[in-house]
Short mmCIF file of C-alpha atoms and ligand atoms in Angstrom, two decimals:
data_model
loop_
_atom_site.label_atom_id
_atom_site.label_comp_id
_atom_site.label_asym_id
_atom_site.label_seq_id
_atom_site.Cartn_x
_atom_site.Cartn_y
_atom_site.Cartn_z
CA MET A 980 47.17 155.66 151.20
CA MET A 981 47.92 152.37 149.56
CA SER A 982 45.07 149.96 149.41
CA LYS A 983 45.73 146.28 149.76
CA PRO A 984 45.07 144.25 146.65
CA PHE A 985 43.36 141.44 148.58
CA GLN A 986 41.42 141.49 151.72
CA THR A 987 42.17 138.61 154.08
CA VAL A 988 38.97 137.14 155.35
CA ALA A 989 39.22 134.46 158.01
CA ALA A 990 38.11 131.26 156.33
CA PRO A 991 35.15 129.67 158.09
CA ARG A 992 36.36 126.60 159.88
CA ALA A 993 35.30 123.31 158.38
CA ARG A 994 32.64 121.52 160.35
CA LEU A 995 32.38 117.92 161.39
CA SER A 996 30.04 116.24 158.88
CA GLU A 997 29.56 113.10 156.82
CA ALA A 998 31.82 114.68 154.22
CA SER A 999 34.63 115.52 156.63
CA LEU A 1000 34.64 112.07 158.31
CA GLN A 1001 37.14 110.67 155.86
CA ASP A 1002 39.69 113.37 156.64
CA LEU A 1003 39.73 112.79 160.38
CA PRO A 1004 42.97 111.51 161.90
CA GLN A 1005 43.34 107.76 161.98
CA GLU A 1006 43.07 107.47 165.75
CA VAL A 1007 39.58 108.98 165.87
CA ALA A 1008 36.98 106.20 165.72
CA ARG A 1009 33.97 106.79 163.48
CA PRO A 1010 30.84 104.92 162.43
CA SER A 1011 31.88 101.65 160.85
CA TYR A 1012 28.38 101.03 159.49
CA ALA A 1013 26.46 102.71 156.68
CA ARG A 1014 24.45 105.39 158.44
CA ALA A 1015 21.93 105.53 155.63
CA GLY A 1016 21.05 101.90 156.27
CA ILE A 1017 20.06 102.15 159.92
CA ALA A 1018 16.48 102.20 161.17
CA THR A 1019 15.05 104.13 164.09
CA GLY A 1020 14.31 101.63 166.84
CA ILE A 1021 14.47 104.07 169.73
CA VAL A 1022 12.95 107.43 170.48
CA HIS A 1023 14.91 109.19 173.19
CA PHE A 1024 13.53 112.11 175.21
CA GLY A 1025 16.16 114.40 176.73
CA PRO A 1026 19.30 114.05 174.59
CA GLY A 1027 21.58 115.88 177.00
CA ALA A 1028 25.25 115.14 177.48
CA PHE A 1029 24.57 112.08 179.63
CA HIS A 1030 22.47 110.35 176.99
CA ARG A 1031 24.90 111.21 174.22
CA ALA A 1032 27.92 110.01 176.20
CA HIS A 1033 26.38 106.90 177.71
CA GLN A 1034 23.38 105.35 176.03
CA ALA A 1035 24.16 106.49 172.51
CA ALA A 1036 27.60 104.89 172.89
CA TYR A 1037 25.99 101.50 173.60
CA PHE A 1038 23.91 101.73 170.44
CA GLU A 1039 26.88 102.98 168.46
CA ALA A 1040 28.60 99.72 169.43
CA LEU A 1041 25.55 97.69 168.44
CA LEU A 1042 24.77 99.27 165.09
CA PRO A 1043 27.49 97.54 163.04
CA ARG A 1044 25.91 94.20 164.06
CA ASP A 1045 22.28 95.18 164.25
CA PRO A 1046 21.02 98.17 162.25
CA ARG A 1047 17.65 98.29 164.04
CA TRP A 1048 18.81 100.55 166.83
CA GLY A 1049 19.23 104.04 165.45
CA ILE A 1050 18.01 106.75 167.84
CA ALA A 1051 15.62 109.61 167.13
CA GLN A 1052 16.68 112.18 169.73
CA VAL A 1053 13.91 114.46 170.91
CA SER A 1054 14.27 117.58 173.04
CA LEU A 1055 10.95 118.60 174.57
CA ARG A 1056 11.47 122.35 174.14
CA SER A 1057 15.09 123.34 173.76
CA THR A 1058 16.29 123.94 170.23
CA SER A 1059 19.98 124.25 171.05
CA LEU A 1060 21.09 120.67 170.40
CA ARG A 1061 19.23 120.42 167.12
CA ASP A 1062 20.62 123.76 165.98
CA ALA A 1063 24.15 122.70 166.90
CA LEU A 1064 24.15 119.20 165.44
CA VAL A 1065 21.85 119.17 162.42
CA PRO A 1066 24.39 121.29 160.47
CA GLN A 1067 26.95 118.56 161.17
CA ASP A 1068 24.73 115.68 160.07
CA ARG A 1069 23.91 114.82 163.73
CA LEU A 1070 27.48 113.65 164.27
CA TYR A 1071 29.38 114.55 167.42
CA THR A 1072 32.55 113.55 169.18
CA LEU A 1073 32.67 111.52 172.36
CA VAL A 1074 35.90 111.95 174.31
CA GLU A 1075 36.73 109.16 176.73
CA LEU A 1076 38.89 110.33 179.61
CA GLY A 1077 40.73 107.18 180.64
CA ALA A 1078 44.41 106.44 181.08
CA GLN A 1079 44.56 107.35 177.41
CA LYS A 1080 42.26 109.86 175.83
CA ARG A 1081 40.13 108.25 173.12
CA LEU A 1082 37.92 110.02 170.62
CA ALA A 1083 35.00 108.54 168.72
CA VAL A 1084 32.56 110.21 166.38
CA ILE A 1085 29.08 108.91 167.17
CA GLY A 1086 26.63 108.45 164.32
CA ALA A 1087 23.71 106.72 166.05
CA ALA A 1088 21.25 109.63 165.84
CA THR A 1089 18.87 109.19 162.92
CA GLU A 1090 16.92 112.36 163.64
CA LEU A 1091 17.15 115.33 165.97
CA LEU A 1092 13.81 116.84 166.80
CA VAL A 1093 12.22 119.44 169.04
CA ALA A 1094 8.88 118.07 170.22
CA GLN A 1095 7.18 121.42 170.39
CA GLU A 1096 8.07 122.21 166.78
CA ASP A 1097 7.95 118.77 165.18
CA ARG A 1098 4.82 117.34 166.79
CA ALA A 1099 3.62 115.29 163.84
CA ARG A 1100 7.01 113.71 163.25
CA VAL A 1101 7.51 112.84 166.91
CA LEU A 1102 4.08 111.25 167.09
CA ALA A 1103 4.70 109.33 163.86
CA LEU A 1104 7.92 107.93 165.31
CA LEU A 1105 6.25 106.98 168.59
CA ALA A 1106 3.58 105.16 166.61
CA ALA A 1107 5.95 103.51 164.13
CA PRO A 1108 6.12 99.69 164.18
CA ALA A 1109 9.95 99.83 164.14
CA THR A 1110 10.08 101.85 167.37
CA LYS A 1111 10.64 99.30 170.11
CA ALA A 1112 11.68 101.52 173.00
CA VAL A 1113 11.30 105.02 174.29
CA THR A 1114 14.23 105.91 176.51
CA ILE A 1115 14.37 108.88 178.81
CA THR A 1116 16.85 111.17 180.54
CA VAL A 1117 14.96 114.26 181.62
CA THR A 1118 16.34 114.45 185.21
CA GLU A 1119 14.33 114.12 188.39
CA HIS A 1120 12.09 117.15 187.87
CA GLY A 1121 10.79 115.98 184.48
CA TYR A 1122 8.77 113.18 186.07
CA CYS A 1123 6.25 115.66 187.55
CA GLN A 1124 5.91 113.76 190.78
CA THR A 1125 5.22 114.64 194.34
CA ARG A 1126 7.94 113.69 196.81
CA GLU A 1127 6.03 110.47 197.55
CA GLY A 1128 6.17 109.53 193.87
CA ALA A 1129 2.56 110.26 192.88
CA LEU A 1130 1.77 112.22 189.71
CA ASP A 1131 1.68 115.92 190.62
CA LEU A 1132 -1.66 116.93 189.12
CA ALA A 1133 -0.99 120.57 189.98
CA ARG A 1134 2.13 120.81 187.79
CA GLU A 1135 1.62 123.22 184.92
CA GLU A 1136 2.58 120.80 182.17
CA ILE A 1137 0.32 118.07 183.55
CA VAL A 1138 -2.61 120.50 183.75
CA HIS A 1139 -1.86 121.57 180.17
CA ASP A 1140 -1.47 118.05 178.82
CA LEU A 1141 -4.65 116.78 180.43
CA ALA A 1142 -6.52 119.67 178.81
CA HIS A 1143 -4.77 119.16 175.44
CA PRO A 1144 -3.76 115.49 175.29
CA ARG A 1145 -3.13 115.60 171.53
CA GLU A 1146 -0.67 118.44 171.94
CA PRO A 1147 1.45 117.39 174.86
CA ALA A 1148 4.13 119.65 176.29
CA GLY A 1149 5.66 117.36 178.89
CA LEU A 1150 7.21 113.92 179.03
CA ILE A 1151 4.27 112.12 180.67
CA GLY A 1152 1.84 113.61 178.16
CA TRP A 1153 4.03 112.53 175.25
CA ILE A 1154 4.38 108.96 176.45
CA ALA A 1155 0.64 108.64 177.03
CA GLU A 1156 -0.09 110.13 173.60
CA GLY A 1157 2.42 107.79 171.92
CA LEU A 1158 0.92 104.76 173.63
CA ARG A 1159 -2.60 105.90 172.72
CA ALA A 1160 -1.61 106.18 169.06
CA ARG A 1161 -0.09 102.68 169.10
CA ARG A 1162 -3.17 101.18 170.69
CA GLU A 1163 -5.34 102.85 168.10
CA ALA A 1164 -3.09 101.49 165.34
CA GLY A 1165 -3.30 97.98 166.77
CA LEU A 1166 0.40 97.89 167.64
CA ALA A 1167 2.13 96.56 170.71
CA PRO A 1168 3.33 99.30 173.07
CA PHE A 1169 6.97 100.38 173.05
CA ALA A 1170 8.99 99.64 176.18
CA THR A 1171 9.37 102.86 178.19
CA ILE A 1172 12.81 102.93 179.76
CA SER A 1173 13.70 105.61 182.28
CA CYS A 1174 17.45 106.23 182.52
CA ASP A 1175 17.33 108.83 185.27
CA ASN A 1176 18.90 108.51 188.70
CA LEU A 1177 15.76 107.78 190.67
CA PRO A 1178 14.98 104.83 192.88
CA ASP A 1179 12.50 102.55 191.13
CA ASN A 1180 12.66 104.82 188.08
CA GLY A 1181 10.59 102.47 185.91
CA GLY A 1182 7.94 101.90 188.57
CA ARG A 1183 7.58 105.62 189.18
CA LEU A 1184 7.25 106.38 185.51
CA LYS A 1185 4.68 103.63 185.05
CA ARG A 1186 2.56 104.92 187.92
CA SER A 1187 2.67 108.47 186.53
CA VAL A 1188 1.77 107.45 182.99
CA ILE A 1189 -1.10 105.26 184.18
CA ALA A 1190 -2.42 107.97 186.53
CA PHE A 1191 -2.27 110.46 183.67
CA ALA A 1192 -3.96 108.09 181.20
CA ASN A 1193 -6.59 107.23 183.76
CA ALA A 1194 -7.57 110.87 184.03
CA LEU A 1195 -8.26 110.79 180.28
CA ASP A 1196 -9.46 107.34 179.38
CA ALA A 1197 -9.75 104.40 181.78
CA GLU A 1198 -9.49 101.87 178.95
CA LEU A 1199 -6.24 103.31 177.72
CA ALA A 1200 -4.95 103.21 181.29
CA LYS A 1201 -5.92 99.56 181.57
CA TRP A 1202 -4.26 98.70 178.27
CA ILE A 1203 -1.06 100.38 179.44
CA GLU A 1204 -1.25 98.57 182.76
CA ASP A 1205 -1.75 95.20 181.07
CA GLU A 1206 0.46 95.50 178.02
CA ALA A 1207 3.19 98.10 178.45
CA VAL A 1208 6.49 97.58 180.25
CA PHE A 1209 8.51 100.15 182.15
CA PRO A 1210 11.74 98.37 183.14
CA ARG A 1211 13.77 99.75 186.01
CA THR A 1212 17.33 100.67 185.20
CA MET A 1213 20.62 101.69 186.71
CA VAL A 1214 22.77 103.97 184.59
CA ASP A 1215 26.30 104.98 185.44
CA SER A 1216 29.05 107.03 183.87
CA ILE A 1217 30.53 110.30 185.05
CA VAL A 1218 29.93 112.97 182.41
CA PRO A 1219 31.42 116.40 183.11
CA ALA A 1220 29.56 119.15 181.26
CA THR A 1221 31.00 120.33 177.94
CA GLY A 1222 32.96 123.55 178.10
CA ASP A 1223 35.10 125.60 175.74
CA ALA A 1224 38.22 123.68 176.74
CA LEU A 1225 36.68 120.46 175.42
CA ARG A 1226 35.53 122.12 172.19
CA GLU A 1227 39.04 123.48 171.63
CA ASP A 1228 40.66 120.18 172.41
CA VAL A 1229 38.38 118.32 170.01
CA ARG A 1230 38.94 120.87 167.29
CA ALA A 1231 42.70 120.60 167.68
CA ILE A 1232 42.59 116.81 167.30
CA LEU A 1233 39.89 116.54 164.65
CA GLY A 1234 41.04 119.48 162.57
CA VAL A 1235 37.39 120.47 162.14
CA GLU A 1236 34.84 122.18 164.37
CA ASP A 1237 32.40 120.18 166.48
CA ALA A 1238 29.74 122.45 167.98
CA TRP A 1239 28.83 120.11 170.83
CA PRO A 1240 31.19 117.28 171.74
CA VAL A 1241 30.69 115.37 174.99
CA GLN A 1242 33.08 113.71 177.42
CA ARG A 1243 32.95 110.96 180.01
CA GLU A 1244 35.12 108.62 182.02
CA SER A 1245 35.91 105.24 180.39
CA PHE A 1246 33.70 103.38 182.84
CA MET A 1247 30.08 102.96 181.94
CA GLN A 1248 27.35 100.65 183.09
CA TRP A 1249 23.72 100.16 182.12
CA VAL A 1250 21.63 97.60 183.96
CA ILE A 1251 18.06 97.02 182.77
CA GLU A 1252 15.33 94.98 184.40
CA ASP A 1253 14.45 91.94 182.35
CA LEU A 1254 10.78 92.19 181.43
CA PRO A 1255 8.91 90.41 178.64
CA GLY A 1256 8.21 92.81 175.79
CA SER A 1257 11.35 94.85 176.42
CA PRO A 1258 13.99 94.74 173.70
CA ALA A 1259 16.85 95.04 176.19
CA ARG A 1260 17.94 91.42 175.76
CA ASP A 1261 18.93 92.35 172.22
CA TRP A 1262 21.31 94.96 173.61
CA THR A 1263 23.50 92.73 175.77
CA GLU A 1264 26.08 92.32 173.02
CA ALA A 1265 26.86 95.99 173.43
CA GLY A 1266 27.53 95.53 177.15
CA VAL A 1267 24.07 96.19 178.61
CA THR A 1268 23.34 93.99 181.65
CA VAL A 1269 19.84 92.55 181.75
CA THR A 1270 18.75 91.17 185.09
CA LYS A 1271 15.63 90.17 187.01
CA ASP A 1272 16.43 92.46 189.92
CA VAL A 1273 17.94 95.88 189.48
CA THR A 1274 17.41 96.97 193.09
CA ALA A 1275 20.81 96.06 194.46
CA TYR A 1276 22.64 97.86 191.63
CA GLU A 1277 20.34 100.84 191.72
CA ARG A 1278 20.52 101.39 195.47
CA ALA A 1279 24.29 100.91 195.64
CA LYS A 1280 24.90 103.36 192.82
CA LEU A 1281 22.43 106.02 193.85
CA ARG A 1282 23.29 106.01 197.54
CA LEU A 1283 27.05 105.46 197.34
CA LEU A 1284 28.17 107.21 194.16
CA ASN A 1285 25.51 109.90 193.85
CA GLY A 1286 25.26 110.35 197.62
CA ALA A 1287 29.02 110.93 197.82
CA HIS A 1288 28.92 113.22 194.79
CA THR A 1289 26.23 115.38 196.34
CA THR A 1290 28.21 115.52 199.59
CA MET A 1291 31.35 116.71 197.80
CA ALA A 1292 29.31 119.13 195.71
CA TYR A 1293 27.95 121.07 198.69
CA VAL A 1294 30.72 120.63 201.25
CA GLY A 1295 33.18 121.39 198.44
CA SER A 1296 31.37 124.42 197.04
CA ILE A 1297 31.03 126.17 200.41
CA ASN A 1298 34.74 125.60 201.02
CA GLY A 1299 35.96 126.86 197.66
CA ILE A 1300 36.66 123.39 196.19
CA ALA A 1301 35.86 123.47 192.50
CA THR A 1302 36.21 119.87 191.32
CA ILE A 1303 35.69 116.30 192.53
CA ARG A 1304 39.36 115.55 191.92
CA GLU A 1305 40.29 118.47 194.17
CA ALA A 1306 37.80 117.27 196.80
CA MET A 1307 39.50 113.87 196.73
CA ALA A 1308 42.89 115.54 197.10
CA THR A 1309 41.70 117.39 200.22
CA PRO A 1310 42.44 114.93 203.04
CA ALA A 1311 39.72 116.07 205.46
CA LEU A 1312 37.00 115.85 202.80
CA ALA A 1313 38.26 112.65 201.13
CA HIS A 1314 38.49 110.90 204.48
CA PHE A 1315 35.01 112.09 205.45
CA VAL A 1316 33.46 110.88 202.19
CA GLU A 1317 35.09 107.49 202.49
CA ARG A 1318 33.83 107.03 206.06
CA LEU A 1319 30.39 108.20 205.00
CA MET A 1320 30.30 105.56 202.25
CA ARG A 1321 31.74 102.68 204.25
CA GLU A 1322 30.31 103.30 207.72
CA ASP A 1323 27.06 105.13 207.10
CA ILE A 1324 25.72 104.33 203.65
CA MET A 1325 26.89 100.75 203.07
CA PRO A 1326 24.93 99.34 206.06
CA SER A 1327 21.71 100.59 204.43
CA LEU A 1328 22.22 98.59 201.25
CA PRO A 1329 20.67 95.25 200.36
CA PRO A 1330 23.46 92.71 199.90
CA PRO A 1331 23.90 92.34 196.16
CA ALA A 1332 24.09 88.81 194.83
CA ASP A 1333 26.99 89.22 192.48
CA PHE A 1334 29.24 92.02 193.64
CA SER A 1335 31.08 93.11 196.74
CA LEU A 1336 30.11 96.47 198.19
CA PRO A 1337 33.57 97.21 199.67
CA ALA A 1338 35.12 96.57 196.25
CA TYR A 1339 32.45 98.73 194.65
CA ILE A 1340 33.31 101.58 197.03
CA ASP A 1341 37.03 101.19 196.21
CA ALA A 1342 36.22 101.42 192.51
CA VAL A 1343 33.99 104.48 192.91
CA LEU A 1344 36.66 106.30 194.97
CA GLU A 1345 39.20 105.51 192.27
CA ARG A 1346 36.85 106.94 189.64
CA PHE A 1347 36.45 110.12 191.69
CA ARG A 1348 40.25 110.48 191.68
CA ASN A 1349 40.50 110.20 187.87
CA PRO A 1350 43.29 112.67 187.04
CA ALA A 1351 41.97 113.20 183.51
CA MET A 1352 38.64 114.61 184.65
CA ARG A 1353 37.61 118.06 185.68
CA HIS A 1354 34.16 117.44 187.08
CA LEU A 1355 32.84 120.60 188.67
CA THR A 1356 31.24 120.50 192.11
CA ALA A 1357 29.06 123.36 190.83
CA GLN A 1358 27.61 121.06 188.15
CA ILE A 1359 26.67 118.33 190.61
CA ALA A 1360 25.18 121.00 192.90
CA TRP A 1361 22.39 121.70 190.38
CA ASP A 1362 18.87 120.70 191.39
CA GLY A 1363 19.68 119.89 195.00
CA SER A 1364 16.02 120.04 196.02
CA GLN A 1365 15.38 117.11 193.67
CA LYS A 1366 18.49 115.11 194.45
CA LEU A 1367 18.68 115.12 198.27
CA GLY A 1368 15.69 112.80 198.65
CA PRO A 1369 16.71 109.96 196.34
CA ARG A 1370 20.39 110.17 197.24
CA LEU A 1371 20.42 110.74 201.01
CA LEU A 1372 17.09 110.93 202.79
CA GLY A 1373 16.20 107.25 202.31
CA THR A 1374 19.55 106.23 203.81
CA ILE A 1375 18.97 108.58 206.75
CA ALA A 1376 15.43 107.36 207.43
CA GLU A 1377 16.61 103.75 207.41
CA ALA A 1378 19.60 104.50 209.63
CA MET A 1379 17.31 106.17 212.17
CA LYS A 1380 14.94 103.24 212.13
CA ALA A 1381 17.80 100.83 212.71
CA GLY A 1382 19.23 103.01 215.50
CA ARG A 1383 22.44 103.81 213.59
CA PRO A 1384 24.07 107.25 213.93
CA ILE A 1385 23.11 109.90 211.38
CA GLY A 1386 25.60 112.66 212.23
CA ARG A 1387 27.75 112.31 209.11
CA LEU A 1388 24.76 111.67 206.84
CA CYS A 1389 23.28 115.02 207.85
CA VAL A 1390 26.43 116.96 206.88
CA PRO A 1391 25.52 117.20 203.16
CA LEU A 1392 22.04 118.47 204.06
CA ALA A 1393 23.49 121.22 206.23
CA ALA A 1394 26.06 121.97 203.53
CA TRP A 1395 23.24 122.31 200.97
CA MET A 1396 21.48 124.86 203.19
CA LEU A 1397 24.73 126.82 203.58
CA PHE A 1398 25.30 126.57 199.84
CA ILE A 1399 21.89 128.09 199.11
CA ARG A 1400 22.67 130.89 201.54
CA MET A 1401 26.10 131.46 200.00
CA LYS A 1402 24.70 131.67 196.45
CA THR A 1403 21.92 134.00 197.59
CA ALA A 1404 24.30 136.26 199.51
CA ARG A 1405 26.55 136.51 196.43
CA ASP A 1406 23.55 137.07 194.22
CA GLU A 1407 24.62 134.16 192.04
CA PRO A 1408 22.03 132.14 190.11
CA ILE A 1409 20.79 128.92 191.68
CA THR A 1410 20.02 126.14 189.22
CA ASP A 1411 17.05 124.43 190.84
CA PRO A 1412 13.34 124.20 190.03
CA LEU A 1413 12.64 125.56 193.55
CA ARG A 1414 15.11 128.44 193.18
CA ASP A 1415 12.70 131.25 194.10
CA ARG A 1416 11.48 129.53 197.22
CA LEU A 1417 15.05 128.65 198.22
CA LYS A 1418 16.23 132.21 197.75
CA SER A 1419 13.44 133.62 199.86
CA ILE A 1420 14.26 131.17 202.65
CA ALA A 1421 17.93 132.13 202.43
CA LEU A 1422 17.08 135.82 202.65
CA ASP A 1423 15.17 135.10 205.83
CA CYS A 1424 18.07 133.27 207.47
CA THR A 1425 20.04 134.71 210.36
CA GLY A 1426 23.11 132.47 210.29
CA HIS A 1427 22.06 130.47 213.34
CA ALA A 1428 21.03 126.86 213.04
CA GLU A 1429 18.11 127.10 215.44
CA THR A 1430 16.38 129.70 213.29
CA ASP A 1431 17.62 128.69 209.83
CA VAL A 1432 17.38 124.90 209.74
CA PRO A 1433 13.63 124.73 210.53
CA LYS A 1434 12.96 127.11 207.63
CA PHE A 1435 14.57 124.68 205.20
CA LEU A 1436 13.01 121.64 206.86
CA ALA A 1437 9.58 123.17 206.30
CA LEU A 1438 10.07 122.63 202.55
CA ASP A 1439 7.72 119.71 202.20
CA ALA A 1440 8.65 119.19 198.56
CA VAL A 1441 12.10 118.15 199.83
CA PHE A 1442 11.74 116.76 203.37
CA PRO A 1443 9.08 114.21 204.29
CA ARG A 1444 7.12 115.51 207.23
CA ARG A 1445 7.88 112.58 209.49
CA LEU A 1446 11.61 113.28 209.06
CA ALA A 1447 11.29 117.05 209.33
CA VAL A 1448 9.55 116.84 212.70
CA ASN A 1449 12.02 114.34 214.11
CA ASP A 1450 14.20 115.95 216.78
CA LEU A 1451 17.14 113.68 216.25
CA PHE A 1452 17.21 114.61 212.57
CA ALA A 1453 16.81 118.35 213.09
CA THR A 1454 19.45 118.36 215.83
CA ALA A 1455 21.97 116.48 213.71
CA ILE A 1456 21.51 118.95 210.84
CA ALA A 1457 21.76 121.90 213.20
CA LYS A 1458 25.03 120.60 214.66
CA ALA A 1459 26.50 120.13 211.19
CA TYR A 1460 25.22 123.55 210.07
CA ASP A 1461 26.86 125.44 212.93
CA GLY A 1462 29.99 123.30 212.71
CA LEU A 1463 30.51 123.84 208.98
CA ALA A 1464 29.75 127.55 209.27
CA ALA A 1465 32.24 128.04 212.09
CA GLN A 1466 35.03 125.63 211.22
CA GLY A 1467 34.64 124.73 207.54
CA LEU A 1468 36.36 121.44 206.73
CA GLY A 1469 37.63 121.33 210.31
CA ALA A 1470 34.12 120.30 211.36
CA LEU A 1471 34.29 117.03 209.42
CA GLU A 1472 34.78 113.87 211.42
C1 CS2 B 2287 26.12 113.45 189.36
C2 CS2 B 2287 25.72 112.39 188.35
O1 CS2 B 2287 25.57 115.55 188.49
C3 CS2 B 2287 25.27 114.68 189.29
O2 CS2 B 2287 24.31 114.82 190.05
O3 CS2 B 2287 26.09 112.88 190.64
O4 CS2 B 2287 25.46 112.94 187.12
C4 CS2 B 2287 26.77 111.29 188.23
O5 CS2 B 2287 27.97 111.76 187.68
C5 CS2 B 2287 26.26 110.13 187.41
O6 CS2 B 2287 25.06 109.67 187.96
C6 CS2 B 2287 27.28 109.02 187.38
O7 CS2 B 2287 26.72 107.90 186.81
#
């Protein structure tokens, strides 16, 4: 047998890095500032795809003009982002899915840390004079709150962090520890800026941090109350999760491997409450809106965009519709969602001073139809137990109080219950912090609204008691539940 003189070994693919930046194709944008010269002005907790596609892009735009705003990105526990991006010098590609696809390599991350492993470094950054803001995207569950918005003192990480305040495991513990260290060092507090989709996100966070600090040290709590700011924000950009198709696409264009690119629509918006002591005014040049009152923006976005998303996620998933674009191309569902937004949600919104709600709805519907995006209903369906309250239940409670109909508004709730049953019956994983409880309810269901709906409504972590015991509410859900189960999309009015 003849042996081959040379063995062909597949060459490892080159990786995105500082060194490979210069070889990227012309059309790929890249940092136009000297990365070595930027300071860390922000510590960000929860550097998931949303943060990297949205907030980091604002600072990327600011850095050439103002080098103070590099970001130290901190994952509380997960090591996956650090392991993926440190080998590529913390660089990653952001793909903008507009009329034309645009790629930019983002260089704003100054460090990538895992809080549990790099405690001393994270604390040093929180206590550094140059750190002006701590920004946060940890999703609804990370705030450790009861449904009413109080700190949940029974949550494991809160119990742990109160017992070991110098070795925090959770977000609230870390913020309190960072603020404690600054107070001890005689520094002003950083501004703590929640960028999660929660009503009154800043107010909620402030109440939790103060309640936590108060359980440790009343003087620290008072200092936080008096000195620290927790601006409310509204964040908006649709960010479909990264999949292999995106990685492949990026590799084909860049010519090098990027382990974790992100993608989003072209549209993005970040509105921050204007509070003294917050650095947000320095960010307006990058497109951040700073305003005295975030409420109108926040409500409109959360109830209209996220409320519609959640509706399409559950009604879509139980009817075999995989993406938002497909939902919008399904006349019965698209028509239903539009009516829901215009006739049922809009009347619950405070009239915003500087924008028209009908025009806002038009723009959101157009964004949902974006032909360049493949945004999975399954992705939006994650964490339903946390999302239904902020997105839909407030609208429903107000509609009931005002004597408006709630039939359509209850459809997504019924669809969520059917979705949980469908996933359980198929033995598919449910991504939700209450997954075990949800599964056991689903296993107990019979398929009839009168027995099933009350089982879900008894979940007091999701449904406020005064709503759950309201006949009108329970009846509207039951009607939608039986209708969707029997007629699918044919039940939508
Ligand atoms: C979505 C949001 O996954 C979801 O729950 O509704 O992530 C939505 O895309 C963003 O809030 C848009 O700003």
